[in-house]
mmCIF file of C-alpha atoms and ligand atoms in Angstrom:
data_model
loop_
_atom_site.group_PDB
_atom_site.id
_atom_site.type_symbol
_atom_site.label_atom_id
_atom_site.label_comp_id
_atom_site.label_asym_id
_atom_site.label_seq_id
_atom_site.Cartn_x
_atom_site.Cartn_y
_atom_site.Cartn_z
ATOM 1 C CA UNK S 1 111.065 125.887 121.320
ATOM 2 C CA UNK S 2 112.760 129.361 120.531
ATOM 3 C CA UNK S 3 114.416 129.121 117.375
ATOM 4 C CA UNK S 4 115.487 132.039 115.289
ATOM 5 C CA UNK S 5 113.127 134.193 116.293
ATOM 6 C CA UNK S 6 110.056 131.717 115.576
ATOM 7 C CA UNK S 7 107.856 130.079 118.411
ATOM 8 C CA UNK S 8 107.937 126.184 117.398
ATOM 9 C CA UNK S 9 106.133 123.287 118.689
ATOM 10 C CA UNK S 10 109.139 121.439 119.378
ATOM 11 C CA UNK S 11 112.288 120.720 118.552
ATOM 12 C CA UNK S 12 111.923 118.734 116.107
ATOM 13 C CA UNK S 13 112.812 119.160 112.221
ATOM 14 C CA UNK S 14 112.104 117.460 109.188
ATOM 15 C CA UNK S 15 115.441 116.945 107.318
ATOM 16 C CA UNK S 16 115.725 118.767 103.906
ATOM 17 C CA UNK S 17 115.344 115.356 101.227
ATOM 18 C CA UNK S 18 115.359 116.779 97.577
ATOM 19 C CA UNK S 19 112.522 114.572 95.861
ATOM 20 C CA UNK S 20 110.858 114.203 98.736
ATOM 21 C CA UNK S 21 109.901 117.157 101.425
ATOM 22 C CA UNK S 22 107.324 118.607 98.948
ATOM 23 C CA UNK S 23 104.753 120.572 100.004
ATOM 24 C CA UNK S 24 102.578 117.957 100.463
ATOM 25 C CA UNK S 25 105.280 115.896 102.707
ATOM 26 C CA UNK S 26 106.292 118.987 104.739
ATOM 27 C CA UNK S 27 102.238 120.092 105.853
ATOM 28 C CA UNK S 28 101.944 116.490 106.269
ATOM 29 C CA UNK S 29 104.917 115.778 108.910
ATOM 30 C CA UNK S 30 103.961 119.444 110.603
ATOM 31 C CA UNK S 31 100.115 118.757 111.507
ATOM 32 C CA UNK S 32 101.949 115.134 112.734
ATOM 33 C CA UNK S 33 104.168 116.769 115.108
ATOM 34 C CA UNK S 34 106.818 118.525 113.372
ATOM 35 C CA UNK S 35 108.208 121.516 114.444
ATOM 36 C CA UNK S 36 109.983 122.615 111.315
ATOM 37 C CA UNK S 37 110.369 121.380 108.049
ATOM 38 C CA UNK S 38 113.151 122.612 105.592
ATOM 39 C CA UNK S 39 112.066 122.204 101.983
ATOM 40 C CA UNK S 40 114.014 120.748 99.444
ATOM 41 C CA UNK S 41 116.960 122.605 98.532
ATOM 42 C CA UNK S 42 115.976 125.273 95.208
ATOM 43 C CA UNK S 43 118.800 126.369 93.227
ATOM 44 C CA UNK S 44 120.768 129.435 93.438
ATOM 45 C CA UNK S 45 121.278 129.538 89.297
ATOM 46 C CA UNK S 46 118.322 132.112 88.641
ATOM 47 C CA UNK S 47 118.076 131.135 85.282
ATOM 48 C CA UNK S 48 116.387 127.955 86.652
ATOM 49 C CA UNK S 49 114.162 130.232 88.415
ATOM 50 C CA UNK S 50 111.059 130.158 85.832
ATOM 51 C CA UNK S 51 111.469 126.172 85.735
ATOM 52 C CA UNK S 52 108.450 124.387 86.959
ATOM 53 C CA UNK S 53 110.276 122.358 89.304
ATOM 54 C CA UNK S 54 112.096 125.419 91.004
ATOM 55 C CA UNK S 55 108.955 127.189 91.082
ATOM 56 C CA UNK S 56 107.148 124.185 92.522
ATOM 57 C CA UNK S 57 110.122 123.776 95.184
ATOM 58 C CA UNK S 58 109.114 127.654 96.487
ATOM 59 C CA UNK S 59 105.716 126.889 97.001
ATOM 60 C CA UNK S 60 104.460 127.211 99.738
ATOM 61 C CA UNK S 61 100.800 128.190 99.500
ATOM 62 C CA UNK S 62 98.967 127.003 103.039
ATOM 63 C CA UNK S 63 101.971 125.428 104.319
ATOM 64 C CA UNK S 64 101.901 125.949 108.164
ATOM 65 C CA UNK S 65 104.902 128.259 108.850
ATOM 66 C CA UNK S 66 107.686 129.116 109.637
ATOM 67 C CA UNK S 67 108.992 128.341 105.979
ATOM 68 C CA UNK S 68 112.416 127.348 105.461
ATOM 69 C CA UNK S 69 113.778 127.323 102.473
ATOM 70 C CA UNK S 70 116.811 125.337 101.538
ATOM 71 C CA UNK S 71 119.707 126.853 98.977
ATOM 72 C CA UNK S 72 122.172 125.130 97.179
ATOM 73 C CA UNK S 73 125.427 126.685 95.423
ATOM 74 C CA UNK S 74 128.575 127.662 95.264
ATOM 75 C CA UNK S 75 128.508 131.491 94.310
ATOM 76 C CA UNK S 76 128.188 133.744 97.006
ATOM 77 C CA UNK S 77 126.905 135.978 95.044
ATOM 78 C CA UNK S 78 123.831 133.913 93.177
ATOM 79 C CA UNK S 79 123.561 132.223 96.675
ATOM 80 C CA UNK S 80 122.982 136.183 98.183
ATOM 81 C CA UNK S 81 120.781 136.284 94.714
ATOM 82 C CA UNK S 82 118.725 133.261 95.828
ATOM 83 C CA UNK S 83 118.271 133.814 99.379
ATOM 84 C CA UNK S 84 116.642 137.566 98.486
ATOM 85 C CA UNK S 85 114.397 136.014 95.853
ATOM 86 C CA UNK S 86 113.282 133.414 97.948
ATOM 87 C CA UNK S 87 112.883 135.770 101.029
ATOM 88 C CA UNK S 88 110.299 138.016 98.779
ATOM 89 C CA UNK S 89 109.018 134.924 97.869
ATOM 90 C CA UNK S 90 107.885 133.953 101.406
ATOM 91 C CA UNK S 91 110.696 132.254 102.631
ATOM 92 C CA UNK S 92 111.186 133.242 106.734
ATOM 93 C CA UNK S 93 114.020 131.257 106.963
ATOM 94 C CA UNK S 94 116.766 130.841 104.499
ATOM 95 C CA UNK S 95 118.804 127.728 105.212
ATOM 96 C CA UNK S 96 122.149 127.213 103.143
ATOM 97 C CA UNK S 97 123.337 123.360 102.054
ATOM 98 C CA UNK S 98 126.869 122.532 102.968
ATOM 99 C CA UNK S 99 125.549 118.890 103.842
ATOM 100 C CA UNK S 100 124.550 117.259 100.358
ATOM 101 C CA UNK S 101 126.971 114.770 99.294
ATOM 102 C CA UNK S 102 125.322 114.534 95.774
ATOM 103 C CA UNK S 103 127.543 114.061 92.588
ATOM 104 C CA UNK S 104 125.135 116.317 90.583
ATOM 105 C CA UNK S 105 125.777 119.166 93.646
ATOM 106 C CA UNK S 106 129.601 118.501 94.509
ATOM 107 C CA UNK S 107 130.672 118.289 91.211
ATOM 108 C CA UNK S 108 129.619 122.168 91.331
ATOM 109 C CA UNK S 109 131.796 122.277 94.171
ATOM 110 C CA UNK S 110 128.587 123.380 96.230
ATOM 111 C CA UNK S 111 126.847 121.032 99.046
ATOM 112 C CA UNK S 112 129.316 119.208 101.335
ATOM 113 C CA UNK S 113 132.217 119.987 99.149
ATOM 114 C CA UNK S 114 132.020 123.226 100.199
ATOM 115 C CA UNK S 115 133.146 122.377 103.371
ATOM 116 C CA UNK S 116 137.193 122.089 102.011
ATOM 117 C CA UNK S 117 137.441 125.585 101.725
ATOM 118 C CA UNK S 118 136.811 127.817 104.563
ATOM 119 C CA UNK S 119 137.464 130.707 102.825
ATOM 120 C CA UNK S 120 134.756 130.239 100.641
ATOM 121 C CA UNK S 121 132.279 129.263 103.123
ATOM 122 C CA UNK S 122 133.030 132.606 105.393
ATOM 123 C CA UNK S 123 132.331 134.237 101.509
ATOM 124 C CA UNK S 124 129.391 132.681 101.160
ATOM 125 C CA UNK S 125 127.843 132.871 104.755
ATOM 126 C CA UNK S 126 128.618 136.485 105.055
ATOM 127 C CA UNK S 127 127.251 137.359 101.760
ATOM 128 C CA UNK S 128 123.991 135.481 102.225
ATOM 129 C CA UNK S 129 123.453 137.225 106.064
ATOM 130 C CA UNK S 130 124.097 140.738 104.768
ATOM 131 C CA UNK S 131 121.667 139.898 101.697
ATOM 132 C CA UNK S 132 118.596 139.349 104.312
ATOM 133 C CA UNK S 133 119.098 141.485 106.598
ATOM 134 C CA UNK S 134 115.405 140.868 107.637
ATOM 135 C CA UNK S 135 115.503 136.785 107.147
ATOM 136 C CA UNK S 136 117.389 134.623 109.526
ATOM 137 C CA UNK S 137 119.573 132.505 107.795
ATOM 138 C CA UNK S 138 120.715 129.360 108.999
ATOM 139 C CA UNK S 139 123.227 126.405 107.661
ATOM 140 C CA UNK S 140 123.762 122.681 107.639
ATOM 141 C CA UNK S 141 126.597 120.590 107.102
ATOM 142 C CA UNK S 142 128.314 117.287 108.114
ATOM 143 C CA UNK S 143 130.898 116.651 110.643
ATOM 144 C CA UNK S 144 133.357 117.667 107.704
ATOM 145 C CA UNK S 145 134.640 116.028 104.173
ATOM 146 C CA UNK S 146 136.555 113.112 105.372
ATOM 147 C CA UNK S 147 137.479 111.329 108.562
ATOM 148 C CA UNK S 148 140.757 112.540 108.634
ATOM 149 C CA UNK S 149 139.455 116.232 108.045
ATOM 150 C CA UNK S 150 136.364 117.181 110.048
ATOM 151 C CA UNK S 151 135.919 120.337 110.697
ATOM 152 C CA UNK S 152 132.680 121.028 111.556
ATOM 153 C CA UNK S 153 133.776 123.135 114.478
ATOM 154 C CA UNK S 154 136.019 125.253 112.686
ATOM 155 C CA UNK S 155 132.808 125.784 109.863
ATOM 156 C CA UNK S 156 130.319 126.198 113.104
ATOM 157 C CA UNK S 157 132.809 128.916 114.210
ATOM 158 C CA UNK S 158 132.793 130.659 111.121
ATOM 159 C CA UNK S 159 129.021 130.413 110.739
ATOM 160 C CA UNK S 160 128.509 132.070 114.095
ATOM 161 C CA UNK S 161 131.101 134.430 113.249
ATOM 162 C CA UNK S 162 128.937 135.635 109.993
ATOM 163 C CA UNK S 163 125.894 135.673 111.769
ATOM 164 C CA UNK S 164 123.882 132.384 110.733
ATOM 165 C CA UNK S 165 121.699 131.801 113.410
ATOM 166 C CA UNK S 166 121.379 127.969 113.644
ATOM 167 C CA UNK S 167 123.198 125.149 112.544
ATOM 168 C CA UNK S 168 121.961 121.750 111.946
ATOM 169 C CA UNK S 169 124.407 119.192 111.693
ATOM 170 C CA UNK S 170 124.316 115.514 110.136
ATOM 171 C CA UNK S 171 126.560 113.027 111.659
ATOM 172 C CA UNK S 172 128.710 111.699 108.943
ATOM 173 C CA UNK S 173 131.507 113.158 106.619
ATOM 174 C CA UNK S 174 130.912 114.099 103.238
ATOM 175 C CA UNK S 175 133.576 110.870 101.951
ATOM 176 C CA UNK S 176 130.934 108.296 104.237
ATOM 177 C CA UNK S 177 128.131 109.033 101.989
ATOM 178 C CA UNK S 178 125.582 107.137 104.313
ATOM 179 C CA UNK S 179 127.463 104.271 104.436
ATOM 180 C CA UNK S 180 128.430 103.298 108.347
ATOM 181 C CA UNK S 181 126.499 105.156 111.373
ATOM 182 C CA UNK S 182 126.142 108.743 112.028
ATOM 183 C CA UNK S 183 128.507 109.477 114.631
ATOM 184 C CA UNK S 184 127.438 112.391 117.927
ATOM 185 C CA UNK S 185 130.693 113.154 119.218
ATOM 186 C CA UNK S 186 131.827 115.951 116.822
ATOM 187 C CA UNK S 187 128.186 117.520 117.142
ATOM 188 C CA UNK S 188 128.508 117.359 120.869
ATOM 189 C CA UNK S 189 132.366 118.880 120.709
ATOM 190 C CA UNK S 190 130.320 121.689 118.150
ATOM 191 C CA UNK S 191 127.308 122.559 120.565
ATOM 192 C CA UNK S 192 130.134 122.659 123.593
ATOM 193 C CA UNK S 193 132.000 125.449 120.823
ATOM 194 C CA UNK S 194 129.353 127.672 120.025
ATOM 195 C CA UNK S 195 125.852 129.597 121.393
ATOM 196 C CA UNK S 196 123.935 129.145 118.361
ATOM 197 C CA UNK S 197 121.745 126.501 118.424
ATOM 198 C CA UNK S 198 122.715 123.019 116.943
ATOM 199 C CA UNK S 199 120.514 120.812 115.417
ATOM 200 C CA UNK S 200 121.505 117.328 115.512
ATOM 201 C CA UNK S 201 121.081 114.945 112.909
ATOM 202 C CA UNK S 202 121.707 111.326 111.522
ATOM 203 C CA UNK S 203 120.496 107.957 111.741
ATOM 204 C CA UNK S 204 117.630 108.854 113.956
ATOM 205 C CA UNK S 205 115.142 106.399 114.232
ATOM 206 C CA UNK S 206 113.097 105.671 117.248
ATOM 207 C CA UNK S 207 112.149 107.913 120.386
ATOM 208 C CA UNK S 208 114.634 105.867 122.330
ATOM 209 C CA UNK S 209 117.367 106.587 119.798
ATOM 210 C CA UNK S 210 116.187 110.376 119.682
ATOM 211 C CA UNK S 211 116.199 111.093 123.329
ATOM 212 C CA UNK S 212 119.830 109.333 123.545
ATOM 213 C CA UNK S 213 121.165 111.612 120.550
ATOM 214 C CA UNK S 214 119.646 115.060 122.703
ATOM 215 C CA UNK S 215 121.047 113.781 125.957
ATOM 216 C CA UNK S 216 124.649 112.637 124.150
ATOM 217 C CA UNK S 217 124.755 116.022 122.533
ATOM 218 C CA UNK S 218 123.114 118.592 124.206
ATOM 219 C CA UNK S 219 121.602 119.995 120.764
ATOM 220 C CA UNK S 220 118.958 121.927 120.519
ATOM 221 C CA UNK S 221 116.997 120.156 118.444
ATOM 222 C CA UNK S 222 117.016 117.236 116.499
ATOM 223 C CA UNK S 223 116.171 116.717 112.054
ATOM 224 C CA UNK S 224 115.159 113.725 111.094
ATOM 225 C CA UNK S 225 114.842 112.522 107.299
ATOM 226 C CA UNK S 226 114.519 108.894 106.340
ATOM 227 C CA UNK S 227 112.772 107.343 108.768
ATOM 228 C CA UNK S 228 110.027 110.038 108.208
ATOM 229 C CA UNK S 229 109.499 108.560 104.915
ATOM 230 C CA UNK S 230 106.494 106.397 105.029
ATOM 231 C CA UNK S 231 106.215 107.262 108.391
ATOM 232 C CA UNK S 232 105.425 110.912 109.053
ATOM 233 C CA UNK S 233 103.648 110.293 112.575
ATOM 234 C CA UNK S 234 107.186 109.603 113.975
ATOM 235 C CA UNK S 235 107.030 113.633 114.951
ATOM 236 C CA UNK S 236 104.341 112.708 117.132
ATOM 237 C CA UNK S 237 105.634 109.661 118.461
ATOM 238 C CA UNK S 238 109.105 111.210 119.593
ATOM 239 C CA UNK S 239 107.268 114.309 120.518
ATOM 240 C CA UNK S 240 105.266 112.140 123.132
ATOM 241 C CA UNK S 241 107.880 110.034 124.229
ATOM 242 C CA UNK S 242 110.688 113.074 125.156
ATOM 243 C CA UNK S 243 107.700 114.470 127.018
ATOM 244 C CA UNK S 244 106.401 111.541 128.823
ATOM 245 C CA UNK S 245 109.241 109.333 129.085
ATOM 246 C CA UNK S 246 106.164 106.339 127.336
ATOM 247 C CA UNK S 247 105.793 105.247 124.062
ATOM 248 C CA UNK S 248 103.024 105.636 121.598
ATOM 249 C CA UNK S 249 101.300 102.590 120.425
ATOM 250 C CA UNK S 250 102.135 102.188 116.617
ATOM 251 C CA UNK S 251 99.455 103.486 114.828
ATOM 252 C CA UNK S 252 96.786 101.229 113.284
ATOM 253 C CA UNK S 253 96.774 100.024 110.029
ATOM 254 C CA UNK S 254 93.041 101.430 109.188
ATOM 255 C CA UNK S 255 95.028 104.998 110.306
ATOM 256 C CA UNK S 256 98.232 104.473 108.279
ATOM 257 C CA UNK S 257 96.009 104.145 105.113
ATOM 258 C CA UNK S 258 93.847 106.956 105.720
ATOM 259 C CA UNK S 259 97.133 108.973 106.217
ATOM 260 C CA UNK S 260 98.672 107.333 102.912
ATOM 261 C CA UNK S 261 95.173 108.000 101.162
ATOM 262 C CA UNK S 262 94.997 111.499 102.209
ATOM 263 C CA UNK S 263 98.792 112.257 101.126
ATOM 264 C CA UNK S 264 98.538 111.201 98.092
ATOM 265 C CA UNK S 265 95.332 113.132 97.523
ATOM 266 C CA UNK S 266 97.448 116.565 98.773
ATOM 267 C CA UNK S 267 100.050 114.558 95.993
ATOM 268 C CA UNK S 268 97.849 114.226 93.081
ATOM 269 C CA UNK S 269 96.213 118.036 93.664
ATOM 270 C CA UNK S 270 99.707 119.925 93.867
ATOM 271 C CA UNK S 271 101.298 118.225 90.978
ATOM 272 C CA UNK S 272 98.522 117.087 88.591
ATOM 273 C CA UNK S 273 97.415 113.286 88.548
ATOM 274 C CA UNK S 274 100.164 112.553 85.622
ATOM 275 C CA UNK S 275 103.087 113.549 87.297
ATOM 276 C CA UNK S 276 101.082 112.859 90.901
ATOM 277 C CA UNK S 277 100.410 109.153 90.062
ATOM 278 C CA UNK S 278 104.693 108.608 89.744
ATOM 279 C CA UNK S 279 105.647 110.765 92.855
ATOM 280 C CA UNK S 280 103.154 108.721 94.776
ATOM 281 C CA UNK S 281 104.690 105.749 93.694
ATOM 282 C CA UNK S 282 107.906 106.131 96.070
ATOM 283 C CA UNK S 283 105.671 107.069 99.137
ATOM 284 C CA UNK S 284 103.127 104.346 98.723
ATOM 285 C CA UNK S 285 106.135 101.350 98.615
ATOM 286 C CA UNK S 286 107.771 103.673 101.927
ATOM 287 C CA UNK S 287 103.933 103.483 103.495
ATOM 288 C CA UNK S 288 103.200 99.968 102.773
ATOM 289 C CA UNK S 289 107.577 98.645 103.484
ATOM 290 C CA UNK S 290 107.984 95.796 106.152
ATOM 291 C CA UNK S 291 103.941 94.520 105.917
ATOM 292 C CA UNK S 292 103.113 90.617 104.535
ATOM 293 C CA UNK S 293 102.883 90.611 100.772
ATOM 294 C CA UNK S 294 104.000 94.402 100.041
ATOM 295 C CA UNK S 295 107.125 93.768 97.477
ATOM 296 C CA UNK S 296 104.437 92.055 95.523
ATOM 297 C CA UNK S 297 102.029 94.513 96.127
ATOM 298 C CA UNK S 298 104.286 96.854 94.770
ATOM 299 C CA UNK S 299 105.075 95.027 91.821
ATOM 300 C CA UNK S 300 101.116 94.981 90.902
ATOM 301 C CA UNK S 301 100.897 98.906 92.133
ATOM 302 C CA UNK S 302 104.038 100.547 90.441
ATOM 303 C CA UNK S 303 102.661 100.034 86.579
ATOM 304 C CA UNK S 304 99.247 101.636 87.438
ATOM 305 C CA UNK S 305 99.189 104.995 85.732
ATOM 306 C CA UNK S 306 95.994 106.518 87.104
ATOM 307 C CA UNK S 307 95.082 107.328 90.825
ATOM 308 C CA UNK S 308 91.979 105.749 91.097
ATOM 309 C CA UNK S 309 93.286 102.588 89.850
ATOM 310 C CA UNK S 310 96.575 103.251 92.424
ATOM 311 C CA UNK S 311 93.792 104.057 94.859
ATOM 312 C CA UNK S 312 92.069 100.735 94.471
ATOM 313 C CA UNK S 313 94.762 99.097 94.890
ATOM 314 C CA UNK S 314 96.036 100.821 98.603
ATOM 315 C CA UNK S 315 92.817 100.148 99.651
ATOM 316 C CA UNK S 316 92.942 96.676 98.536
ATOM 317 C CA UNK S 317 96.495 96.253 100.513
ATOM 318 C CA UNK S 318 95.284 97.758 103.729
ATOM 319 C CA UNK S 319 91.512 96.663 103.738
ATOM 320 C CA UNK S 320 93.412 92.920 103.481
ATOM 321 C CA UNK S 321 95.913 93.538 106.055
ATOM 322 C CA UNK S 322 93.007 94.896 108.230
ATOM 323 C CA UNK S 323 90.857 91.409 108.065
ATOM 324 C CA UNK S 324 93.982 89.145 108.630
ATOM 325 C CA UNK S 325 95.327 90.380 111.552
ATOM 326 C CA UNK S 326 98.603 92.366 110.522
ATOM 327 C CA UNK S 327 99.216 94.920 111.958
ATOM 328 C CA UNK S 328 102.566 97.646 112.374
ATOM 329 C CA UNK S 329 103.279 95.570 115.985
ATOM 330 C CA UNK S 330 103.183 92.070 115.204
ATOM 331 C CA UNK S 331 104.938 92.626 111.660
ATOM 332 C CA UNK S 332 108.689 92.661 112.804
ATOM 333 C CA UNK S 333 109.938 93.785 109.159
ATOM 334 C CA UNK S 334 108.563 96.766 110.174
ATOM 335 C CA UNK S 335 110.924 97.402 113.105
ATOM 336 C CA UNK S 336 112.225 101.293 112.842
ATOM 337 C CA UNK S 337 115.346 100.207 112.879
ATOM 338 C CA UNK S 338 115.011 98.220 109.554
ATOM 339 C CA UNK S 339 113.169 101.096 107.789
ATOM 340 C CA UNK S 340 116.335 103.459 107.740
ATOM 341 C CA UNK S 341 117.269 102.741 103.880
ATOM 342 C CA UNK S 342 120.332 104.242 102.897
ATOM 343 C CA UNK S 343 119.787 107.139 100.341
ATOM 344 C CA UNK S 344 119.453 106.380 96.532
HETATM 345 C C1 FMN T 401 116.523 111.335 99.330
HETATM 346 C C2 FMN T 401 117.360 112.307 100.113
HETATM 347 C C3 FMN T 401 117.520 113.606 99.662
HETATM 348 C C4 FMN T 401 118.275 114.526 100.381
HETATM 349 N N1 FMN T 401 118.353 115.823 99.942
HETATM 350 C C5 FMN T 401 118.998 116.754 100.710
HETATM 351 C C6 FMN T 401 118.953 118.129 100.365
HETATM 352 O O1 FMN T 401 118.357 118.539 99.371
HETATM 353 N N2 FMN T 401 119.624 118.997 101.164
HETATM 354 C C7 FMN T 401 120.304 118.587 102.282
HETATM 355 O O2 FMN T 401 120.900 119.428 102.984
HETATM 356 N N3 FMN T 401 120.338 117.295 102.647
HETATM 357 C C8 FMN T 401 119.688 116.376 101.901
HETATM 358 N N4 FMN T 401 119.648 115.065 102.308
HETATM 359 C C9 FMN T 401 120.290 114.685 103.597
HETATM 360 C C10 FMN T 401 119.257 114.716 104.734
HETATM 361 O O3 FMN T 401 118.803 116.031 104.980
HETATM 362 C C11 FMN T 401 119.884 114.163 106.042
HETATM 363 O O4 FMN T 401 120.968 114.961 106.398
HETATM 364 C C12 FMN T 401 120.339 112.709 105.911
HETATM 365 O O5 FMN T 401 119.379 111.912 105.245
HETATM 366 C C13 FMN T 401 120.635 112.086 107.284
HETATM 367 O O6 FMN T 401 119.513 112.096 108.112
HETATM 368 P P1 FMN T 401 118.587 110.766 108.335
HETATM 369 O O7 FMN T 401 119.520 109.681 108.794
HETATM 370 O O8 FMN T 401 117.605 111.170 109.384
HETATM 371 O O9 FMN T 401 117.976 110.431 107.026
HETATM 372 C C14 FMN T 401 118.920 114.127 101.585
HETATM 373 C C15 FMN T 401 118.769 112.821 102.037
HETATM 374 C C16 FMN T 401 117.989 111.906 101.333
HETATM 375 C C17 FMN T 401 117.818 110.510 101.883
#
């Protein structure tokens, strides 16, 4: 796919998930199929900028590009700040959040709150463009901030207008939270308003339910977040199936533990083992979800505060489900459908 200048290997993106698409997770999901993962979004208040975590979030050291980085704010001006430190930073991509509907980010009238005042966001987006002139810069958002006021078309306008280059859009309204299903009518209406290209995203679980979303919408592309979580091969399986029209056998067990085992490796080496060992932590229960006996493996797993000893006991998990029989087929708790946990 042509997008933004960048040759990709598809069209499909790993969704921005703050707390989750680390370095590790991004390089993971990109040598499983995807074609572009957005980081987690870094702050546009620069005197957070020295702050481990920030300077974690803009690494990016071996990552397979492009790399797009996510910002978050309200201030056109930090947000223009942001996008040039980031872009000098290695950043090829800026992308702006208008789709977060956390407290901690709409409180600050930035993420989907934005989205109420169009003013602003034509501020913001034309700030930001003229800021990297040499970086594309590109924007998501939801379908708007309540049911009764969606605008995502008149914000897609705008955006296109300013100069973003891309838009990828998730399927609810700020007000639904996650709660309900991600609705494709107002990102098909969008993609039928505009010539950027629209990423489509929301609730996307399965190949079938991907290659219904593309044909419904006529996006570009589609971004997929939660049920990447524990499941990163999903890339490859939708990649596979869109090309084919087949599906991919699930993956074996003795394969979803290697890939677990060598995650949490990438894990434990880019954060340290102490703070390693409790990132891991949320991965390994997504990983080992839906299998016989894995809420009380978790139990056993979660107070184990060095990774050999959380090591030993994957292996233990999987090297059991290996000699009785289990595998991700014949476990039905394991359905995609039932992985898609709303977000915390
Ligand atoms: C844990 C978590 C963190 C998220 N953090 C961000 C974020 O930092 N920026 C953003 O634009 N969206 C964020 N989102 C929203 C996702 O990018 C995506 O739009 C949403 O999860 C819907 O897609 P899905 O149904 O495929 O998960 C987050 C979602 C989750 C579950």
């Amino acid at each position: 796919m042509q997008y933004v200048g960048f040759t990709l290997r598809n069209n499909l993106f790993v969704a921005p998930m703050a707390g989750v698409t680390d370095r590790p997770f991004r390089t993971l999901c990109k040598h499983l199929g995807a074609g572009l993962a957005v980081s987690e979004m870094v702050t546009s208040n620069s005197l957070l900028y020295g702050s481990a975590k920030t300077r974690r979030r803009a690494d990016h050291a071996g990552e397979p590009g492009p790399i797009s980085v996510q910002i978050a704010g309200a201030d056109p001006t930090m947000l223009a700040e942001a996008a040039r430190y980031n872009a000098e930073r290695g950043a090829q991509i800026i992308d702006i959040n208008m789709g977060c509907p956390a407290k901690k980010i709409c409180n600050v009238m930035a993420g989907s709150a934005l989205m109420q005042d169009e003013a602003l966001v034509a501020r913001i987006l034309d700030t930001v463009v003229r800021a990297v002139p040499e970086t594309p810069v590109t924007l998501k958002i939801r379908t708007g901030w309540n049911r009764a006021n969606k605008n995502a078309v008149t914000i897609a306008r705008i955006a296109e207008g300013c100069g973003v280059r891309a838009l990828a859009i998730h399927g609810r309204t700020r007000a639904d939270q996650y709660m309900g299903e991600a609705e494709y009518d107002t990102i098909a209406e969008v993609v039928s308003r505009i010539s950027i290209p629209v990423i489509a995203n929301g609730d996307i679980h399965s190949p079938e339910k991907a290659r219904y979303v593309l044909g419904h919408t006529g996006a570009a592309g589609l971004m997929i977040g939660r049920a990447a979580q524990g499941r990163p091969w999903i890339f490859r399986e939708i990649e596979h199936f869109l090309s084919t029209g087949e599906r991919l056998p699930a993956p074996p067990v003795s394969e979803i533990h290697q890939t677990c085992r060598a995650h949490l490796a990438d894990i434990y080496a880019f954060y340290g083992t102490e703070t390693g060992v409790k990132i891991a932590r949320k991965h390994i229960a997504w990983y080992t979800r839906g299998f016989a006996g894995s809420s009380a493996f978790r139990h056993a797993m979660n107070p184990l505060d060095d990774p050999d000893a959380q090591g030993a006991s994957i292996d233990e998990f999987f090297n059991r489900l290996v000699e009785t029989g289990n595998s991700p087929d014949n476990c039905k708790n394991r359905a995609a459908e039932t992985l898609l946990e709303p977000a915390a």
